[in-house]
Tab-separated table of C-alpha atoms and ligand atoms in Angstrom:
chain	number	residue	atom	x	y	z
A	244	MET	CA	0.000	0.000	0.000
A	245	SER	CA	1.206	3.479	-0.782
A	246	LYS	CA	-0.262	6.707	0.539
A	247	LEU	CA	-1.490	7.538	-2.981
A	248	ASP	CA	-3.386	4.288	-3.621
A	249	TRP	CA	-6.659	5.969	-2.712
A	250	VAL	CA	-6.197	8.459	-5.569
A	251	THR	CA	-5.746	5.669	-8.115
A	252	GLN	CA	-8.818	3.911	-6.725
A	253	GLU	CA	-10.907	7.091	-6.864
A	254	ILE	CA	-9.885	7.659	-10.485
A	255	GLU	CA	-10.751	4.053	-11.344
A	256	SER	CA	-14.175	4.385	-9.767
A	257	LEU	CA	-14.836	7.555	-11.767
A	258	LYS	CA	-14.051	5.623	-14.930
A	259	THR	CA	-16.328	2.744	-13.910
A	260	ALA	CA	-19.183	5.154	-13.191
A	261	GLY	CA	-18.767	6.902	-16.550
A	262	LEU	CA	-17.866	10.108	-14.717
A	263	TYR	CA	-14.217	10.361	-15.709
A	264	ASN	CA	-13.578	13.547	-17.669
A	265	ARG	CA	-11.291	13.090	-20.684
A	266	ILE	CA	-10.224	16.561	-21.745
A	267	ARG	CA	-9.871	17.044	-25.464
A	268	THR	CA	-7.186	19.222	-27.035
A	269	ILE	CA	-8.179	22.089	-29.323
A	270	GLU	CA	-5.693	22.823	-32.096
A	271	SER	CA	-7.412	25.789	-33.789
A	272	PRO	CA	-8.659	29.237	-32.783
A	273	GLN	CA	-12.099	29.406	-31.167
A	274	GLY	CA	-15.013	29.698	-33.586
A	275	ALA	CA	-18.024	27.896	-35.019
A	276	TRP	CA	-15.692	25.097	-36.095
A	277	LEU	CA	-12.673	23.724	-34.253
A	278	VAL	CA	-9.903	21.263	-34.867
A	279	VAL	CA	-10.141	18.921	-31.892
A	280	ASP	CA	-7.737	16.012	-31.480
A	281	GLY	CA	-6.888	16.401	-35.181
A	282	LYS	CA	-10.501	16.368	-36.379
A	283	LYS	CA	-12.542	19.288	-37.785
A	284	VAL	CA	-15.808	19.532	-35.845
A	285	ILE	CA	-18.703	21.934	-35.218
A	286	ASN	CA	-18.174	23.644	-31.878
A	287	PHE	CA	-21.116	23.273	-29.505
A	288	CYS	CA	-19.020	23.509	-26.361
A	289	SER	CA	-17.542	26.879	-25.761
A	290	ASN	CA	-18.926	29.919	-23.950
A	291	ASN	CA	-17.838	32.066	-26.876
A	292	TYR	CA	-21.443	33.320	-27.181
A	293	LEU	CA	-20.711	36.223	-29.505
A	294	GLY	CA	-17.744	34.827	-31.396
A	295	LEU	CA	-15.435	37.439	-29.854
A	296	ALA	CA	-12.663	35.027	-28.811
A	297	ASN	CA	-11.091	35.313	-32.251
A	298	HIS	CA	-12.735	38.495	-33.553
A	299	PRO	CA	-10.350	40.444	-35.851
A	300	ASP	CA	-10.918	43.828	-34.124
A	301	ILE	CA	-10.214	42.316	-30.724
A	302	VAL	CA	-7.151	40.427	-31.906
A	303	ALA	CA	-5.834	43.646	-33.479
A	304	ALA	CA	-6.398	45.600	-30.249
A	305	ALA	CA	-4.559	42.967	-28.231
A	306	ARG	CA	-1.636	42.978	-30.667
A	307	LYS	CA	-1.352	46.773	-30.675
A	308	SER	CA	-1.386	46.906	-26.882
A	309	VAL	CA	1.505	44.463	-26.647
A	310	ASP	CA	3.589	46.598	-29.002
A	311	GLU	CA	2.894	49.678	-26.886
A	312	MET	CA	2.725	48.362	-23.323
A	313	GLY	CA	4.333	44.910	-23.211
A	314	VAL	CA	2.674	41.889	-21.686
A	315	GLY	CA	2.626	41.506	-17.929
A	316	PRO	CA	1.422	43.863	-15.187
A	317	ALA	CA	4.379	42.611	-13.092
A	318	ALA	CA	2.789	43.011	-9.645
A	319	VAL	CA	-0.486	43.259	-7.805
A	320	ARG	CA	-2.327	46.492	-8.564
A	321	SER	CA	-2.675	47.662	-4.969
A	322	ILE	CA	1.060	47.603	-4.284
A	323	ALA	CA	2.900	48.570	-7.450
A	324	GLY	CA	0.311	50.814	-9.060
A	325	THR	CA	-2.285	49.887	-11.610
A	326	MET	CA	-1.896	50.215	-15.371
A	327	SER	CA	-4.019	52.827	-17.133
A	328	LEU	CA	-5.513	50.116	-19.372
A	329	HIS	CA	-7.096	48.327	-16.401
A	330	VAL	CA	-8.476	51.601	-15.046
A	331	GLU	CA	-9.837	52.508	-18.472
A	332	LEU	CA	-11.488	49.074	-18.752
A	333	GLU	CA	-13.264	49.533	-15.419
A	334	LYS	CA	-14.507	52.989	-16.452
A	335	ARG	CA	-15.797	51.751	-19.788
A	336	LEU	CA	-17.489	48.710	-18.248
A	337	ALA	CA	-19.237	50.946	-15.693
A	338	GLN	CA	-20.525	53.196	-18.508
A	339	PHE	CA	-21.595	50.202	-20.571
A	340	LYS	CA	-23.514	48.642	-17.709
A	341	GLY	CA	-24.922	51.909	-16.355
A	342	VAL	CA	-23.520	51.485	-12.836
A	343	GLU	CA	-21.595	53.814	-10.531
A	344	ALA	CA	-18.400	51.767	-10.605
A	345	VAL	CA	-16.722	48.522	-11.671
A	346	ILE	CA	-13.723	46.607	-10.337
A	347	THR	CA	-12.115	43.871	-12.426
A	348	PHE	CA	-10.514	40.620	-11.287
A	349	GLN	CA	-8.458	37.858	-12.870
A	350	SER	CA	-11.578	35.747	-13.411
A	351	GLY	CA	-15.211	35.439	-12.485
A	352	PHE	CA	-14.172	32.768	-10.004
A	353	ALA	CA	-11.770	35.211	-8.334
A	354	ALA	CA	-14.477	37.906	-8.327
A	355	ASN	CA	-16.703	35.680	-6.197
A	356	LEU	CA	-13.859	34.689	-3.876
A	357	ALA	CA	-13.077	38.391	-3.441
A	358	THR	CA	-16.564	39.724	-3.008
A	359	ILE	CA	-18.434	37.393	-0.677
A	360	PRO	CA	-15.852	37.299	2.156
A	361	ALA	CA	-15.531	41.104	1.886
A	362	LEU	CA	-19.252	41.521	2.545
A	363	VAL	CA	-20.035	38.887	5.183
A	364	GLY	CA	-18.142	37.028	7.909
A	365	LYS	CA	-18.538	34.627	10.816
A	366	GLU	CA	-21.384	36.517	12.485
A	367	ASP	CA	-23.430	36.655	9.282
A	368	VAL	CA	-25.726	34.500	7.174
A	369	ILE	CA	-25.859	33.865	3.418
A	370	PHE	CA	-29.016	32.751	1.628
A	371	SER	CA	-27.767	30.869	-1.421
A	372	ASP	CA	-29.679	29.211	-4.279
A	373	ARG	CA	-29.201	25.447	-4.028
A	374	LEU	CA	-27.826	25.278	-7.588
A	375	ASN	CA	-25.382	28.172	-7.363
A	376	HIS	CA	-22.047	27.929	-9.208
A	377	ALA	CA	-19.041	26.352	-7.472
A	378	SER	CA	-17.248	29.702	-7.237
A	379	ILE	CA	-20.177	31.197	-5.307
A	380	ILE	CA	-20.194	28.200	-2.976
A	381	ASP	CA	-16.445	28.490	-2.417
A	382	GLY	CA	-16.747	32.239	-1.831
A	383	CYS	CA	-19.470	31.571	0.733
A	384	ARG	CA	-17.371	28.930	2.505
A	385	LEU	CA	-14.353	31.217	2.553
A	386	SER	CA	-16.361	33.963	4.258
A	387	GLY	CA	-17.038	31.784	7.305
A	388	ALA	CA	-20.681	32.911	7.305
A	389	LYS	CA	-23.520	30.473	7.948
A	390	ILE	CA	-24.721	29.209	4.560
A	391	VAL	CA	-28.440	28.551	4.197
A	392	ALA	CA	-29.435	27.042	0.860
A	393	TYR	CA	-32.908	27.786	-0.503
A	394	GLU	CA	-34.673	25.742	-3.185
A	395	HIS	CA	-33.643	26.580	-6.732
A	396	ASN	CA	-35.273	29.773	-8.073
A	397	ASP	CA	-37.910	29.443	-5.331
A	398	VAL	CA	-38.616	32.821	-3.751
A	399	LYS	CA	-41.040	31.312	-1.231
A	400	SER	CA	-38.332	28.989	0.023
A	401	LEU	CA	-35.946	31.957	0.186
A	402	GLU	CA	-38.362	33.945	2.337
A	403	GLU	CA	-39.024	30.967	4.632
A	404	GLN	CA	-35.306	30.563	5.226
A	405	ILE	CA	-34.925	34.275	5.902
A	406	LYS	CA	-37.740	34.207	8.472
A	407	ALA	CA	-36.255	31.160	10.179
A	408	ASN	CA	-32.677	32.451	10.346
A	409	LEU	CA	-32.247	36.191	9.939
A	410	SER	CA	-32.685	37.314	13.559
A	411	GLN	CA	-29.795	35.168	14.777
A	412	PHE	CA	-27.207	36.970	12.672
A	413	ARG	CA	-25.536	40.372	12.349
A	414	ARG	CA	-25.799	40.847	8.572
A	415	ALA	CA	-27.152	38.869	5.650
A	416	LEU	CA	-26.519	38.369	1.950
A	417	ILE	CA	-28.700	36.814	-0.723
A	418	VAL	CA	-26.682	35.369	-3.593
A	419	THR	CA	-27.797	33.729	-6.821
A	420	ASP	CA	-26.541	32.864	-10.266
A	421	GLY	CA	-28.168	35.054	-12.915
A	422	VAL	CA	-28.290	32.414	-15.645
A	423	PHE	CA	-27.889	28.846	-14.382
A	424	SER	CA	-25.495	27.412	-16.909
A	425	MET	CA	-26.468	23.743	-16.662
A	426	ASP	CA	-30.158	24.351	-17.449
A	427	GLY	CA	-30.115	27.811	-19.032
A	428	ASP	CA	-32.861	29.107	-16.737
A	429	ILE	CA	-32.828	32.639	-15.306
A	430	ALA	CA	-33.100	33.670	-11.645
A	431	PRO	CA	-36.387	35.452	-10.808
A	432	LEU	CA	-34.434	38.551	-9.847
A	433	PRO	CA	-37.335	41.045	-9.526
A	434	ALA	CA	-39.060	38.809	-6.956
A	435	ILE	CA	-35.769	38.121	-5.166
A	436	TYR	CA	-35.172	41.867	-5.068
A	437	GLU	CA	-38.589	42.421	-3.447
A	438	VAL	CA	-37.673	39.982	-0.687
A	439	ALA	CA	-34.216	41.517	-0.241
A	440	GLN	CA	-35.888	44.944	0.067
A	441	LYS	CA	-38.503	43.719	2.528
A	442	TYR	CA	-35.876	42.323	4.915
A	443	ASP	CA	-33.183	44.908	4.090
A	444	ILE	CA	-30.672	42.282	2.964
A	445	LEU	CA	-27.729	42.765	0.593
A	446	LEU	CA	-28.401	41.249	-2.840
A	447	MET	CA	-25.730	39.797	-5.115
A	448	VAL	CA	-26.166	38.179	-8.535
A	449	ASP	CA	-23.465	36.326	-10.468
A	450	ASP	CA	-24.302	36.971	-14.093
A	451	ALA	CA	-21.397	35.110	-15.719
A	452	HIS	CA	-23.596	33.552	-18.430
A	453	GLY	CA	-25.740	36.685	-18.779
A	454	GLU	CA	-22.926	39.186	-19.303
A	455	GLY	CA	-22.926	40.004	-23.015
A	456	VAL	CA	-26.017	37.814	-23.468
A	457	LEU	CA	-28.971	39.175	-21.457
A	458	GLY	CA	-30.288	42.724	-21.468
A	459	ASN	CA	-30.091	45.439	-24.106
A	460	GLY	CA	-27.040	44.664	-26.252
A	461	GLY	CA	-25.695	42.246	-23.631
A	462	ARG	CA	-25.716	44.625	-20.650
A	463	GLY	CA	-26.592	41.773	-18.329
A	464	ILE	CA	-29.371	40.518	-16.075
A	465	VAL	CA	-29.881	43.751	-14.107
A	466	ASP	CA	-30.548	45.557	-17.379
A	467	HIS	CA	-32.698	42.650	-18.604
A	468	PHE	CA	-35.061	43.095	-15.650
A	469	GLY	CA	-34.768	46.896	-15.440
A	470	LEU	CA	-33.339	46.691	-11.922
A	471	HIS	CA	-30.694	49.404	-12.300
A	472	GLY	CA	-29.510	50.712	-8.946
A	473	LYS	CA	-31.424	48.028	-7.053
A	474	VAL	CA	-29.084	45.039	-7.060
A	475	ASP	CA	-26.171	45.744	-4.716
A	476	VAL	CA	-23.550	43.551	-6.391
A	477	GLU	CA	-23.482	42.231	-9.963
A	478	VAL	CA	-20.629	39.844	-10.744
A	479	GLY	CA	-19.757	39.194	-14.351
A	480	THR	CA	-17.110	37.468	-16.391
A	481	LEU	CA	-15.026	38.607	-19.345
A	482	SER	CA	-14.197	35.003	-20.257
A	483	LYS	CA	-17.516	33.956	-21.782
A	484	ALA	CA	-19.434	36.284	-24.121
A	485	PHE	CA	-16.604	38.829	-23.935
A	486	GLY	CA	-14.316	36.166	-25.365
A	487	VAL	CA	-11.222	37.016	-23.310
A	488	VAL	CA	-10.540	36.366	-19.618
A	489	GLY	CA	-11.273	38.169	-16.360
A	490	GLY	CA	-14.046	38.916	-13.912
A	491	LEU	CA	-15.848	42.040	-12.829
A	492	VAL	CA	-18.007	43.395	-10.068
A	493	ALA	CA	-20.408	46.193	-10.951
A	494	GLY	CA	-22.468	48.247	-8.534
A	495	LYS	CA	-22.513	51.116	-6.106
A	496	ALA	CA	-19.262	53.088	-5.803
A	497	VAL	CA	-18.972	52.439	-2.070
A	498	ILE	CA	-18.995	48.644	-2.560
A	499	ILE	CA	-16.424	48.803	-5.352
A	500	GLU	CA	-14.236	51.037	-3.176
A	501	TRP	CA	-14.511	48.506	-0.340
A	502	LEU	CA	-13.497	45.662	-2.669
A	503	ARG	CA	-10.373	47.617	-3.673
A	504	GLN	CA	-9.462	47.667	0.032
A	505	ARG	CA	-10.600	44.198	1.076
A	506	GLY	CA	-10.982	41.915	-1.972
A	507	ARG	CA	-8.197	39.460	-1.351
A	508	PRO	CA	-7.682	38.223	-4.946
A	509	PHE	CA	-7.374	41.915	-5.895
A	510	LEU	CA	-4.874	42.621	-3.111
A	511	PHE	CA	-2.757	39.485	-3.347
A	512	SER	CA	-2.802	38.380	-6.994
A	513	SER	CA	-1.724	40.154	-10.179
A	514	ALA	CA	-4.174	41.498	-12.709
A	515	VAL	CA	-4.845	40.107	-16.189
A	516	THR	CA	-2.188	40.850	-18.800
A	517	VAL	CA	-1.998	43.898	-21.059
A	518	PRO	CA	-3.449	42.175	-24.144
A	519	ASP	CA	-6.268	40.732	-22.000
A	520	ALA	CA	-7.280	44.191	-20.811
A	521	ALA	CA	-6.942	45.705	-24.299
A	522	ALA	CA	-8.992	42.875	-25.815
A	523	CYS	CA	-11.731	43.395	-23.217
A	524	LEU	CA	-11.795	47.113	-24.020
A	525	ALA	CA	-12.211	46.283	-27.709
A	526	ALA	CA	-15.060	43.926	-26.795
A	527	VAL	CA	-16.818	46.782	-24.943
A	528	ASP	CA	-16.394	48.921	-28.086
A	529	LEU	CA	-18.024	46.243	-30.215
A	530	LEU	CA	-20.937	45.735	-27.828
A	531	GLU	CA	-21.542	49.480	-27.546
A	532	ASP	CA	-21.455	49.888	-31.326
A	533	SER	CA	-24.160	47.395	-32.184
A	534	THR	CA	-26.547	44.785	-30.796
A	535	GLN	CA	-26.153	42.704	-33.954
A	536	LEU	CA	-24.108	39.868	-32.425
A	537	VAL	CA	-26.354	39.579	-29.373
A	538	ASP	CA	-29.419	39.508	-31.629
A	539	LYS	CA	-27.877	36.791	-33.802
A	540	LEU	CA	-27.021	34.710	-30.735
A	541	TRP	CA	-30.652	34.756	-29.596
A	542	ALA	CA	-31.997	34.041	-33.081
A	543	ASN	CA	-29.639	31.066	-33.364
A	544	GLY	CA	-30.673	29.812	-29.930
A	545	ARG	CA	-34.385	30.043	-30.709
A	546	TYR	CA	-33.923	28.225	-34.022
A	547	PHE	CA	-31.813	25.405	-32.612
A	548	LYS	CA	-34.078	24.767	-29.624
A	549	ALA	CA	-37.228	24.725	-31.740
A	550	GLU	CA	-35.693	22.274	-34.231
A	551	MET	CA	-34.433	19.999	-31.455
A	552	ALA	CA	-37.912	19.896	-29.916
A	553	THR	CA	-39.352	19.022	-33.323
A	554	LEU	CA	-36.892	16.126	-33.566
A	555	GLY	CA	-38.252	14.878	-30.236
A	556	PHE	CA	-35.438	15.807	-27.847
A	557	ASN	CA	-36.089	17.041	-24.323
A	558	THR	CA	-34.305	20.381	-24.065
A	559	GLY	CA	-35.330	21.096	-20.485
A	560	VAL	CA	-36.292	24.495	-19.107
A	561	SER	CA	-33.792	26.797	-20.787
A	562	GLU	CA	-34.741	30.467	-21.267
A	563	THR	CA	-31.425	31.351	-22.928
A	564	PRO	CA	-29.366	30.138	-25.917
A	565	ILE	CA	-27.930	27.394	-23.669
A	566	THR	CA	-29.554	24.162	-24.878
A	567	PRO	CA	-29.378	21.149	-22.557
A	568	VAL	CA	-30.293	17.842	-24.192
A	569	MET	CA	-31.564	15.714	-21.328
A	570	LEU	CA	-30.439	12.066	-21.511
A	571	GLY	CA	-30.614	10.663	-17.976
A	572	GLU	CA	-27.703	8.441	-17.068
A	573	ALA	CA	-24.095	9.581	-17.440
A	574	PRO	CA	-22.838	6.630	-19.534
A	575	LEU	CA	-25.533	7.299	-22.170
A	576	ALA	CA	-24.630	10.988	-22.261
A	577	GLN	CA	-20.947	10.097	-22.667
A	578	GLN	CA	-21.685	7.632	-25.452
A	579	PHE	CA	-23.912	10.216	-27.159
A	580	SER	CA	-21.088	12.757	-26.997
A	581	ARG	CA	-18.574	10.272	-28.490
A	582	GLU	CA	-20.952	9.371	-31.340
A	583	LEU	CA	-21.559	13.065	-32.046
A	584	PHE	CA	-17.827	13.610	-32.207
A	585	ASP	CA	-17.489	10.809	-34.747
A	586	ALA	CA	-20.252	12.541	-36.717
A	587	GLY	CA	-18.273	15.815	-36.652
A	588	VAL	CA	-19.919	17.578	-33.710
A	589	PHE	CA	-18.124	18.628	-30.537
A	590	ALA	CA	-20.676	18.708	-27.697
A	591	MET	CA	-19.783	17.676	-24.180
A	592	ALA	CA	-21.607	15.339	-21.852
A	593	LEU	CA	-22.206	16.622	-18.346
A	594	GLY	CA	-22.750	14.216	-15.480
A	595	PHE	CA	-22.603	14.114	-11.712
A	596	PRO	CA	-21.351	16.114	-9.812
A	597	THR	CA	-21.675	18.918	-12.370
A	598	VAL	CA	-25.399	18.104	-12.616
A	599	PRO	CA	-27.539	15.955	-10.253
A	600	GLN	CA	-27.456	12.123	-10.480
A	601	GLY	CA	-29.781	10.833	-13.204
A	602	LYS	CA	-29.851	14.203	-14.970
A	603	ALA	CA	-26.884	13.710	-17.278
A	604	ARG	CA	-27.087	15.598	-20.527
A	605	ILE	CA	-25.338	16.975	-23.550
A	606	ARG	CA	-25.129	20.720	-23.272
A	607	VAL	CA	-25.166	22.586	-26.563
A	608	MET	CA	-23.651	26.051	-26.401
A	609	ILE	CA	-25.028	28.142	-29.248
A	610	SER	CA	-23.021	31.102	-30.530
A	611	ALA	CA	-23.507	34.065	-32.830
A	612	ALA	CA	-20.527	32.579	-34.693
A	613	HIS	CA	-22.699	29.705	-35.976
A	614	SER	CA	-24.255	30.055	-39.428
A	615	ARG	CA	-27.659	28.545	-40.163
A	616	ASP	CA	-25.834	25.863	-42.136
A	617	ASP	CA	-23.641	25.011	-39.111
A	618	LEU	CA	-26.747	24.620	-36.957
A	619	ASP	CA	-28.433	22.429	-39.570
A	620	LYS	CA	-25.382	20.149	-39.771
A	621	GLY	CA	-25.446	19.895	-35.988
A	622	LEU	CA	-29.154	19.064	-35.961
A	623	GLU	CA	-28.586	16.339	-38.546
A	624	ALA	CA	-25.931	14.732	-36.363
A	625	PHE	CA	-28.184	14.901	-33.298
A	626	GLN	CA	-30.973	13.234	-35.239
A	627	GLN	CA	-28.717	10.468	-36.522
A	628	VAL	CA	-27.143	9.691	-33.119
A	629	GLY	CA	-30.447	10.121	-31.268
A	630	LYS	CA	-32.069	7.471	-33.457
A	631	LYS	CA	-29.120	5.127	-33.249
A	632	LEU	CA	-29.114	5.248	-29.437
A	633	GLY	CA	-32.896	5.065	-29.148
A	634	VAL	CA	-33.273	8.502	-27.577
A	635	ILE	CA	-35.698	9.669	-30.275
A	636	ALA	CA	-38.000	7.669	-32.511
B	758	PLP	C1	-18.160	30.470	-15.526
B	758	PLP	C2	-18.682	31.009	-14.258
B	758	PLP	C3	-17.826	31.603	-13.334
B	758	PLP	C4	-16.349	31.618	-13.549
B	758	PLP	O1	-15.986	32.574	-14.489
B	758	PLP	P1	-14.456	32.597	-14.976
B	758	PLP	O2	-14.291	33.971	-15.492
B	758	PLP	O3	-14.310	31.549	-16.003
B	758	PLP	O4	-13.635	32.326	-13.769
B	758	PLP	C5	-18.371	32.156	-12.204
B	758	PLP	N1	-19.691	32.098	-11.956
B	758	PLP	C6	-20.545	31.519	-12.809
B	758	PLP	C7	-22.001	31.509	-12.504
B	758	PLP	C8	-20.081	30.950	-13.993
B	758	PLP	O5	-20.917	30.368	-14.840
């Protein structure tokens, strides 16, 4: 026996259960098509909602910035000074989103780890949607606050938990995903806001999959619901629709100022690189110029979902371009994904613990980069594999 035997055994049991994740290698730029493990396939996997990850204007902006400013920021912003590009990005994002201020982080994950422990601590309570993203859960754990989960998107359950717990704590925070990425459903933010108002509780939404997708021209979930100035903290990511990398927190100036003083990933970890920041700025330019890409994304999503339903697939409860194809057990979902790949379609299977047991699925990520022809080729492959595996008639 060696002290690492348990790791080998755990890995083996993942493989037996069909839950072992084999990560494929992408050998081309991001786009509607990819070269994956040497094979050209339609890309139904990435969060590149607007096709910005390899957009010529954004690539050009990144290249120019490197010529002018180099690559690395070389230290954390709070100690060695912050580069003008990062400051400019925060200003432009705040204007774009119509908020008082924005602070950026290295990732959406880091934004959650920074924000939650800065707002609540050991004497406090967090009301958290049961299906919140891992980075929210980790941020909550890191804060040391009592975590009370409420039923998914269930405002009644939220209020019950508040009534049962609130009086025993100093402060409270309600936190929810904006778009739940496994199902594509949207948090009922107006009703959650009413409850937060009623009990005077801080409200935070993590809009990673809504940033650049929901709202007018991709301004996010707060804009989508017309809740400007009402949600205390809006977390977003620059690594999905924005096509680059990074995270952001948008909201009232006093909260952003506090995060600059107390957000640990801001204080103790370097910022994104020069070309990252320049690319994000170029993405803001594009989104401010036109809603065309966001409109195309939604049109593509509506088309694909409707056609999948016609073929007889169960596409769940999605309200966004995210299209889950519900299959049940993980081994079936994995086999479906492999057969799709053979048919020239790259779409990943998701199983436990990413989604609940028995709710394994293929998740199709639609993008504005897809042409109608790309979507039709994808639909054809789904039909062929679905029939072969007995999922549709
Ligand atoms: C993807 C995601 C994150 C992480 O964003 P990164 O920028 O990739 O770190 C955080 N929260 C939610 C809800 C997400 O979907």
